[in-house]
CSV table of C-alpha atoms and ligand atoms in Angstrom, one decimal:
chain,number,residue,atom,x,y,z
A,59,MET,CA,-77.9,-187.2,-74.4
A,60,SER,CA,-79.0,-183.9,-75.9
A,61,ARG,CA,-81.4,-181.7,-74.6
A,62,VAL,CA,-84.7,-180.9,-76.0
A,63,ALA,CA,-86.9,-177.4,-75.9
A,64,TYR,CA,-90.6,-176.8,-76.9
A,65,VAL,CA,-91.1,-173.9,-78.7
A,66,ASN,CA,-94.4,-172.7,-80.4
A,67,GLY,CA,-95.9,-176.4,-81.0
A,68,ARG,CA,-92.6,-178.0,-81.9
A,69,PHE,CA,-89.6,-179.8,-79.9
A,70,ALA,CA,-86.0,-178.8,-81.3
A,71,ARG,CA,-82.8,-179.6,-80.0
A,72,HIS,CA,-82.0,-177.4,-77.1
A,73,ASP,CA,-78.7,-176.0,-78.7
A,74,GLU,CA,-81.0,-175.4,-82.2
A,75,ALA,CA,-84.1,-174.1,-80.7
A,76,GLY,CA,-85.0,-170.4,-81.2
A,77,VAL,CA,-87.4,-167.5,-81.3
A,78,HIS,CA,-88.1,-164.8,-83.8
A,79,ILE,CA,-85.9,-161.7,-83.6
A,80,GLU,CA,-89.3,-159.4,-82.8
A,81,ASP,CA,-90.3,-161.5,-80.4
A,82,ARG,CA,-91.9,-158.9,-77.7
A,83,GLY,CA,-90.2,-161.1,-75.2
A,84,TYR,CA,-87.2,-160.5,-76.7
A,85,GLN,CA,-87.6,-156.5,-78.0
A,86,PHE,CA,-89.3,-155.2,-74.7
A,87,GLY,CA,-89.4,-157.9,-72.1
A,88,ASP,CA,-93.3,-158.2,-72.9
A,89,ALA,CA,-93.0,-161.9,-71.3
A,90,ILE,CA,-93.9,-163.6,-68.2
A,91,TYR,CA,-92.6,-167.1,-66.7
A,92,GLU,CA,-92.9,-169.8,-64.5
A,93,VAL,CA,-90.6,-172.5,-62.7
A,94,TRP,CA,-91.4,-175.7,-61.4
A,95,ALA,CA,-88.9,-178.2,-59.5
A,96,VAL,CA,-89.3,-181.6,-60.4
A,97,ALA,CA,-88.8,-184.3,-58.3
A,98,ASP,CA,-89.1,-188.3,-59.5
A,99,GLY,CA,-90.7,-186.8,-62.5
A,100,ARG,CA,-93.2,-185.0,-61.3
A,101,LEU,CA,-94.1,-181.7,-60.7
A,102,CYS,CA,-93.7,-180.0,-57.3
A,103,ASP,CA,-96.0,-177.4,-55.7
A,104,ALA,CA,-97.9,-177.8,-59.3
A,105,GLU,CA,-101.4,-176.1,-58.7
A,106,GLY,CA,-99.8,-173.1,-57.4
A,107,HIS,CA,-97.5,-172.6,-60.3
A,108,PHE,CA,-100.2,-173.1,-62.6
A,109,ALA,CA,-102.8,-170.6,-60.7
A,110,ARG,CA,-99.7,-168.1,-60.8
A,111,LEU,CA,-99.1,-168.4,-64.5
A,112,SER,CA,-103.0,-167.8,-65.4
A,113,ARG,CA,-102.4,-164.7,-62.8
A,114,SER,CA,-99.4,-163.2,-64.7
A,115,LEU,CA,-101.2,-164.0,-68.2
A,116,ALA,CA,-104.4,-162.0,-67.2
A,117,GLU,CA,-102.4,-159.2,-65.5
A,118,LEU,CA,-100.9,-158.4,-68.9
A,119,ARG,CA,-103.7,-159.2,-70.9
A,120,ILE,CA,-101.9,-162.1,-72.5
A,121,ALA,CA,-104.2,-164.5,-74.0
A,122,GLU,CA,-103.6,-168.1,-72.6
A,123,PRO,CA,-101.5,-170.0,-75.0
A,124,MET,CA,-103.4,-173.3,-74.4
A,125,SER,CA,-105.8,-175.1,-72.6
A,126,ARG,CA,-105.0,-176.3,-69.0
A,127,LYS,CA,-104.6,-179.9,-70.4
A,128,SER,CA,-102.8,-179.1,-73.4
A,129,LEU,CA,-100.3,-177.4,-70.9
A,130,GLU,CA,-100.0,-180.5,-69.1
A,131,ILE,CA,-99.1,-182.6,-72.1
A,132,VAL,CA,-96.7,-180.6,-73.3
A,133,LEU,CA,-94.9,-180.2,-70.0
A,134,GLY,CA,-95.0,-183.6,-69.3
A,135,GLU,CA,-93.5,-184.5,-72.9
A,136,THR,CA,-90.6,-181.9,-72.3
A,137,LEU,CA,-89.9,-184.2,-69.1
A,138,ARG,CA,-89.9,-187.3,-71.3
A,139,ARG,CA,-87.9,-186.5,-74.3
A,140,ASN,CA,-85.5,-185.1,-71.6
A,141,ARG,CA,-85.5,-188.1,-69.4
A,142,LEU,CA,-85.8,-185.4,-66.2
A,143,ALA,CA,-86.3,-187.3,-63.3
A,144,ASP,CA,-85.1,-184.3,-60.8
A,145,GLY,CA,-84.6,-180.6,-61.9
A,146,LEU,CA,-86.4,-177.7,-63.2
A,147,LEU,CA,-89.0,-177.1,-65.8
A,148,TYR,CA,-88.9,-173.4,-67.1
A,149,LEU,CA,-92.3,-172.1,-69.0
A,150,GLN,CA,-92.1,-168.6,-70.9
A,151,VAL,CA,-94.8,-167.0,-72.7
A,152,SER,CA,-94.3,-163.9,-74.5
A,153,ARG,CA,-97.0,-161.3,-76.2
A,154,GLY,CA,-95.8,-163.0,-79.3
A,155,VAL,CA,-94.3,-161.8,-82.5
A,156,ALA,CA,-95.0,-158.1,-84.2
A,157,ARG,CA,-93.2,-155.5,-85.8
A,158,ARG,CA,-91.5,-153.2,-83.0
A,159,ASP,CA,-94.2,-151.0,-81.6
A,160,HIS,CA,-94.7,-150.0,-77.9
A,161,PRO,CA,-98.4,-150.7,-77.8
A,162,PHE,CA,-100.0,-154.3,-77.5
A,163,PRO,CA,-100.1,-155.6,-81.3
A,164,ASP,CA,-104.1,-155.3,-82.5
A,165,PRO,CA,-105.2,-157.8,-83.4
A,166,ALA,CA,-103.1,-159.7,-80.9
A,167,PRO,CA,-100.6,-162.5,-82.5
A,168,PRO,CA,-100.5,-165.8,-81.2
A,169,PRO,CA,-98.4,-166.0,-77.9
A,170,SER,CA,-94.7,-167.4,-77.8
A,171,VAL,CA,-94.5,-170.7,-75.9
A,172,VAL,CA,-91.2,-171.8,-74.7
A,173,ILE,CA,-90.1,-174.8,-72.4
A,174,THR,CA,-86.8,-175.6,-71.2
A,175,ALA,CA,-86.2,-178.5,-68.9
A,176,ARG,CA,-82.9,-178.6,-66.9
A,177,ARG,CA,-81.6,-181.6,-64.8
A,178,ILE,CA,-80.5,-180.6,-61.2
A,179,ASP,CA,-78.9,-183.1,-58.4
A,180,PRO,CA,-81.0,-183.1,-55.6
A,181,ALA,CA,-78.2,-183.9,-53.3
A,182,ALA,CA,-76.5,-180.7,-54.0
A,183,GLY,CA,-79.5,-178.5,-52.7
A,184,ASP,CA,-79.5,-180.7,-49.5
A,185,ALA,CA,-75.5,-180.3,-48.8
A,186,LYS,CA,-76.1,-176.3,-49.5
A,187,ALA,CA,-79.0,-176.3,-47.2
A,188,ALA,CA,-77.1,-178.5,-44.5
A,189,LYS,CA,-74.5,-175.6,-44.4
A,190,GLY,CA,-76.4,-172.7,-44.9
A,191,VAL,CA,-76.0,-170.2,-47.3
A,192,ALA,CA,-74.7,-166.2,-46.8
A,193,VAL,CA,-76.9,-163.2,-48.1
A,194,ILE,CA,-75.9,-159.6,-48.9
A,195,THR,CA,-78.4,-156.6,-49.0
A,196,VAL,CA,-79.1,-154.3,-51.7
A,197,PRO,CA,-81.3,-151.1,-52.2
A,198,GLU,CA,-84.6,-152.4,-53.8
A,199,ASN,CA,-84.4,-150.9,-57.5
A,200,ARG,CA,-87.1,-152.8,-59.3
A,201,TRP,CA,-90.6,-151.8,-60.4
A,202,GLY,CA,-94.0,-151.7,-58.7
A,203,ARG,CA,-95.5,-154.7,-60.2
A,204,CYS,CA,-93.0,-157.3,-58.8
A,205,ASP,CA,-96.0,-159.7,-58.0
A,206,ILE,CA,-96.1,-160.0,-61.8
A,207,LYS,CA,-93.6,-162.8,-62.5
A,208,THR,CA,-92.3,-161.2,-65.3
A,209,VAL,CA,-89.0,-161.6,-67.4
A,210,ASN,CA,-87.9,-158.2,-66.5
A,211,LEU,CA,-85.0,-159.6,-64.2
A,212,LEU,CA,-82.2,-157.0,-65.0
A,213,PRO,CA,-82.5,-155.8,-61.1
A,214,ASN,CA,-82.4,-159.4,-59.8
A,215,VAL,CA,-79.7,-160.3,-62.0
A,216,LEU,CA,-77.6,-157.5,-61.1
A,217,ALA,CA,-78.5,-158.5,-57.2
A,218,LYS,CA,-77.3,-162.1,-57.4
A,219,GLN,CA,-74.1,-161.0,-59.2
A,220,ALA,CA,-73.3,-158.7,-56.4
A,221,ALA,CA,-74.0,-161.5,-54.1
A,222,LYS,CA,-71.7,-163.8,-55.9
A,223,ASP,CA,-69.2,-161.1,-56.1
A,224,ALA,CA,-69.0,-160.7,-52.3
A,225,GLY,CA,-69.0,-164.4,-52.0
A,226,ALA,CA,-73.0,-165.1,-50.8
A,227,TYR,CA,-75.5,-167.0,-52.5
A,228,GLU,CA,-78.7,-164.1,-52.4
A,229,ALA,CA,-79.3,-160.6,-52.2
A,230,TRP,CA,-82.2,-159.5,-50.3
A,231,PHE,CA,-83.5,-156.2,-51.5
A,232,VAL,CA,-84.2,-153.2,-48.9
A,233,ASP,CA,-86.7,-150.6,-49.5
A,234,GLU,CA,-86.4,-147.0,-48.8
A,235,LEU,CA,-88.0,-147.7,-45.0
A,236,GLY,CA,-85.0,-150.2,-44.3
A,237,PHE,CA,-87.3,-153.4,-44.7
A,238,VAL,CA,-86.7,-156.5,-46.6
A,239,THR,CA,-88.9,-156.9,-49.4
A,240,GLU,CA,-87.6,-160.4,-50.8
A,241,GLY,CA,-84.4,-161.8,-52.4
A,242,SER,CA,-83.3,-161.5,-56.2
A,243,SER,CA,-84.9,-165.3,-56.7
A,244,THR,CA,-86.3,-165.9,-53.7
A,245,ASN,CA,-88.4,-164.9,-50.8
A,246,ALA,CA,-87.0,-163.9,-47.2
A,247,TRP,CA,-87.8,-165.1,-44.0
A,248,ILE,CA,-86.7,-165.1,-40.4
A,249,VAL,CA,-87.5,-166.4,-37.0
A,250,ASP,CA,-87.3,-163.4,-34.8
A,251,ARG,CA,-86.2,-163.3,-31.3
A,252,GLU,CA,-89.6,-163.7,-29.5
A,253,GLY,CA,-89.6,-167.1,-32.1
A,254,VAL,CA,-92.1,-165.6,-34.5
A,255,LEU,CA,-91.7,-166.8,-38.1
A,256,ARG,CA,-91.9,-163.6,-40.3
A,257,THR,CA,-92.0,-163.0,-43.9
A,258,ARG,CA,-93.3,-160.1,-46.0
A,259,ASP,CA,-96.9,-159.8,-46.7
A,260,ILE,CA,-98.0,-160.2,-50.0
A,261,GLN,CA,-98.0,-156.6,-52.1
A,262,ALA,CA,-97.2,-155.8,-55.5
A,263,ASN,CA,-93.5,-155.3,-54.1
A,264,ILE,CA,-92.8,-159.2,-53.8
A,265,LEU,CA,-93.4,-162.1,-55.9
A,266,ARG,CA,-96.2,-164.4,-54.4
A,267,GLY,CA,-93.9,-167.1,-54.3
A,268,VAL,CA,-95.6,-170.8,-54.4
A,269,THR,CA,-93.0,-171.9,-52.0
A,270,ARG,CA,-93.8,-169.0,-50.0
A,271,ALA,CA,-97.6,-169.8,-49.7
A,272,THR,CA,-96.7,-173.7,-49.2
A,273,VAL,CA,-94.4,-172.9,-46.4
A,274,LEU,CA,-96.9,-170.8,-44.6
A,275,ARG,CA,-99.3,-173.6,-44.9
A,276,VAL,CA,-97.2,-176.2,-43.6
A,277,ALA,CA,-95.6,-174.0,-40.7
A,278,ALA,CA,-99.5,-172.8,-39.4
A,279,GLU,CA,-100.3,-176.8,-39.5
A,280,ALA,CA,-97.1,-177.1,-37.2
A,281,GLY,CA,-98.0,-175.0,-35.1
A,282,VAL,CA,-95.5,-172.4,-35.6
A,283,LYS,CA,-96.4,-168.8,-34.7
A,284,LEU,CA,-96.7,-166.6,-37.6
A,285,ALA,CA,-96.9,-162.8,-38.7
A,286,GLU,CA,-97.1,-162.0,-42.5
A,287,GLY,CA,-95.3,-158.6,-42.1
A,288,PRO,CA,-92.2,-156.2,-43.2
A,289,PHE,CA,-88.9,-156.9,-40.9
A,290,THR,CA,-85.8,-155.0,-41.2
A,291,VAL,CA,-82.2,-155.9,-41.7
A,292,ASP,CA,-81.5,-155.1,-37.9
A,293,ASP,CA,-84.3,-157.6,-37.2
A,294,ALA,CA,-82.6,-159.9,-39.3
A,295,LYS,CA,-79.4,-159.9,-38.2
A,296,GLN,CA,-80.7,-160.0,-34.4
A,297,ALA,CA,-82.8,-163.0,-35.6
A,298,ARG,CA,-83.1,-166.6,-34.1
A,299,GLU,CA,-83.1,-167.9,-37.7
A,300,ALA,CA,-83.1,-167.0,-41.3
A,301,PHE,CA,-83.8,-168.8,-44.7
A,302,ILE,CA,-84.7,-168.2,-48.2
A,303,THR,CA,-87.5,-170.0,-49.8
A,304,GLY,CA,-88.3,-170.8,-53.8
A,305,ALA,CA,-89.0,-173.5,-56.2
A,306,SER,CA,-85.0,-174.2,-57.0
A,307,THR,CA,-84.0,-173.7,-53.1
A,308,GLN,CA,-86.9,-175.1,-51.5
A,309,VAL,CA,-86.3,-174.2,-47.8
A,310,THR,CA,-82.5,-173.3,-47.4
A,311,PRO,CA,-81.3,-171.4,-44.1
A,312,VAL,CA,-79.4,-168.4,-44.0
A,313,VAL,CA,-76.2,-168.5,-42.0
A,314,LYS,CA,-74.7,-165.0,-42.5
A,315,LEU,CA,-76.0,-161.3,-43.3
A,316,ASP,CA,-74.0,-158.9,-44.8
A,317,GLY,CA,-71.1,-160.6,-43.5
A,318,ARG,CA,-72.1,-161.4,-39.9
A,319,LEU,CA,-72.9,-164.6,-38.6
A,320,LEU,CA,-76.8,-165.2,-37.8
A,321,ALA,CA,-77.5,-167.6,-34.7
A,322,GLY,CA,-74.0,-168.8,-34.8
A,323,GLY,CA,-73.4,-170.0,-38.1
A,324,GLU,CA,-75.8,-172.7,-38.1
A,325,PRO,CA,-78.7,-173.8,-39.6
A,326,GLY,CA,-81.6,-173.3,-37.3
A,327,PRO,CA,-84.5,-175.9,-36.3
A,328,VAL,CA,-87.5,-174.1,-37.7
A,329,ALA,CA,-85.6,-173.9,-41.2
A,330,LYS,CA,-84.8,-177.7,-41.1
A,331,ARG,CA,-87.8,-178.9,-39.8
A,332,LEU,CA,-89.8,-176.5,-42.3
A,333,ARG,CA,-87.5,-177.6,-45.2
A,334,GLN,CA,-88.4,-181.7,-44.8
A,335,LEU,CA,-92.3,-180.5,-44.4
A,336,TYR,CA,-92.0,-178.4,-47.4
A,337,ILE,CA,-90.3,-181.0,-49.6
A,338,ALA,CA,-93.0,-183.8,-48.4
A,339,GLU,CA,-95.9,-181.3,-49.2
A,340,ALA,CA,-94.8,-180.0,-52.6
A,341,ARG,CA,-94.4,-183.9,-53.5
A,342,ARG,CA,-97.8,-184.7,-52.8
A,343,GLY,CA,-99.1,-181.8,-54.7
B,191,LIG,N1,-87.6,-167.5,-58.9
B,191,LIG,N2,-89.0,-164.0,-55.6
B,191,LIG,C1,-88.5,-164.0,-56.7
B,191,LIG,C2,-87.7,-162.7,-57.3
B,191,LIG,C3,-88.3,-164.8,-57.6
B,191,LIG,O1,-87.6,-164.9,-58.9
B,191,LIG,C4,-88.8,-166.1,-56.9
B,191,LIG,C5,-88.8,-167.3,-57.9
B,191,LIG,C6,-89.4,-166.1,-55.9
B,191,LIG,C7,-89.6,-167.6,-55.2
B,191,LIG,O2,-90.8,-168.1,-55.9
B,191,LIG,P1,-91.5,-169.9,-56.1
B,191,LIG,O3,-91.2,-170.3,-54.7
B,191,LIG,O4,-92.9,-169.4,-56.4
B,191,LIG,O5,-90.5,-169.9,-56.8
B,191,LIG,C8,-89.5,-165.2,-54.8
B,191,LIG,C9,-87.8,-168.5,-59.6
B,191,LIG,C10,-87.5,-170.0,-59.2
B,191,LIG,C11,-86.4,-168.0,-61.0
B,191,LIG,O6,-86.7,-166.7,-61.5
B,191,LIG,O7,-85.7,-169.2,-61.5
């Protein structure tokens, strides 16, 4: 079955769908996006992603392209037309099409909306989580507003490729003080030597991961000791456990950091437990 994409009010064959060459997303990266995991045909952690979508749009002063109700209908229709049960749903909203000129076009054109769906075998993610993944570190070189989910992902792309070149799965950005900020497409976590679960606190230098927020909640409910705040690469190397979170990775243990085995190279109990709790909770939401 061929894939179907939604572009500005129409469904089109995925391989034929396109946007205008003067779309500001294409010209300036003047666009934001969201990614929902889909399990059994339903959006996971749906509310958090809708809320972050509205926040990203507001931060860039791009108008909401349609009502929440309409958006839910279009997202559902995209799933239906792609017969998608398990996978990812991608939504991108740009400031729209206008003659190339840096300031916001005035009057504002209608925002451009693209939605695509991609099938993913859940067993592949489970297998990756069962083994754990390797992570490398790279210097933080992104702009100061990583809290906005924009499509300006070139540093993230380069970091992910560096990881791939090194035989690793993810790259963690490390700021000038030696603290880990987050991964190229995931948030970063450790269980430190005292057994405290740590992840970087929410500031402008990390994405406010929806998975991160839900994992913090389920961890607190499960009685795990938590501290939101910076940790160094050395803290991570000496940690009992490490893991990454994101819509597509859920909770995936990290077993190697910069070529060094973490905690004997085996996924740890906290990460395994949080993966189960997260998946159950995200499906409920
Ligand atoms: N990535 N940090 C970065 C830089 C990300 O790009 C992402 C998500 C996350 C995790 O956020 P969430 O839990 O809300 O998915 C953290 C998505 C999946 C992507 O770019 O495909």
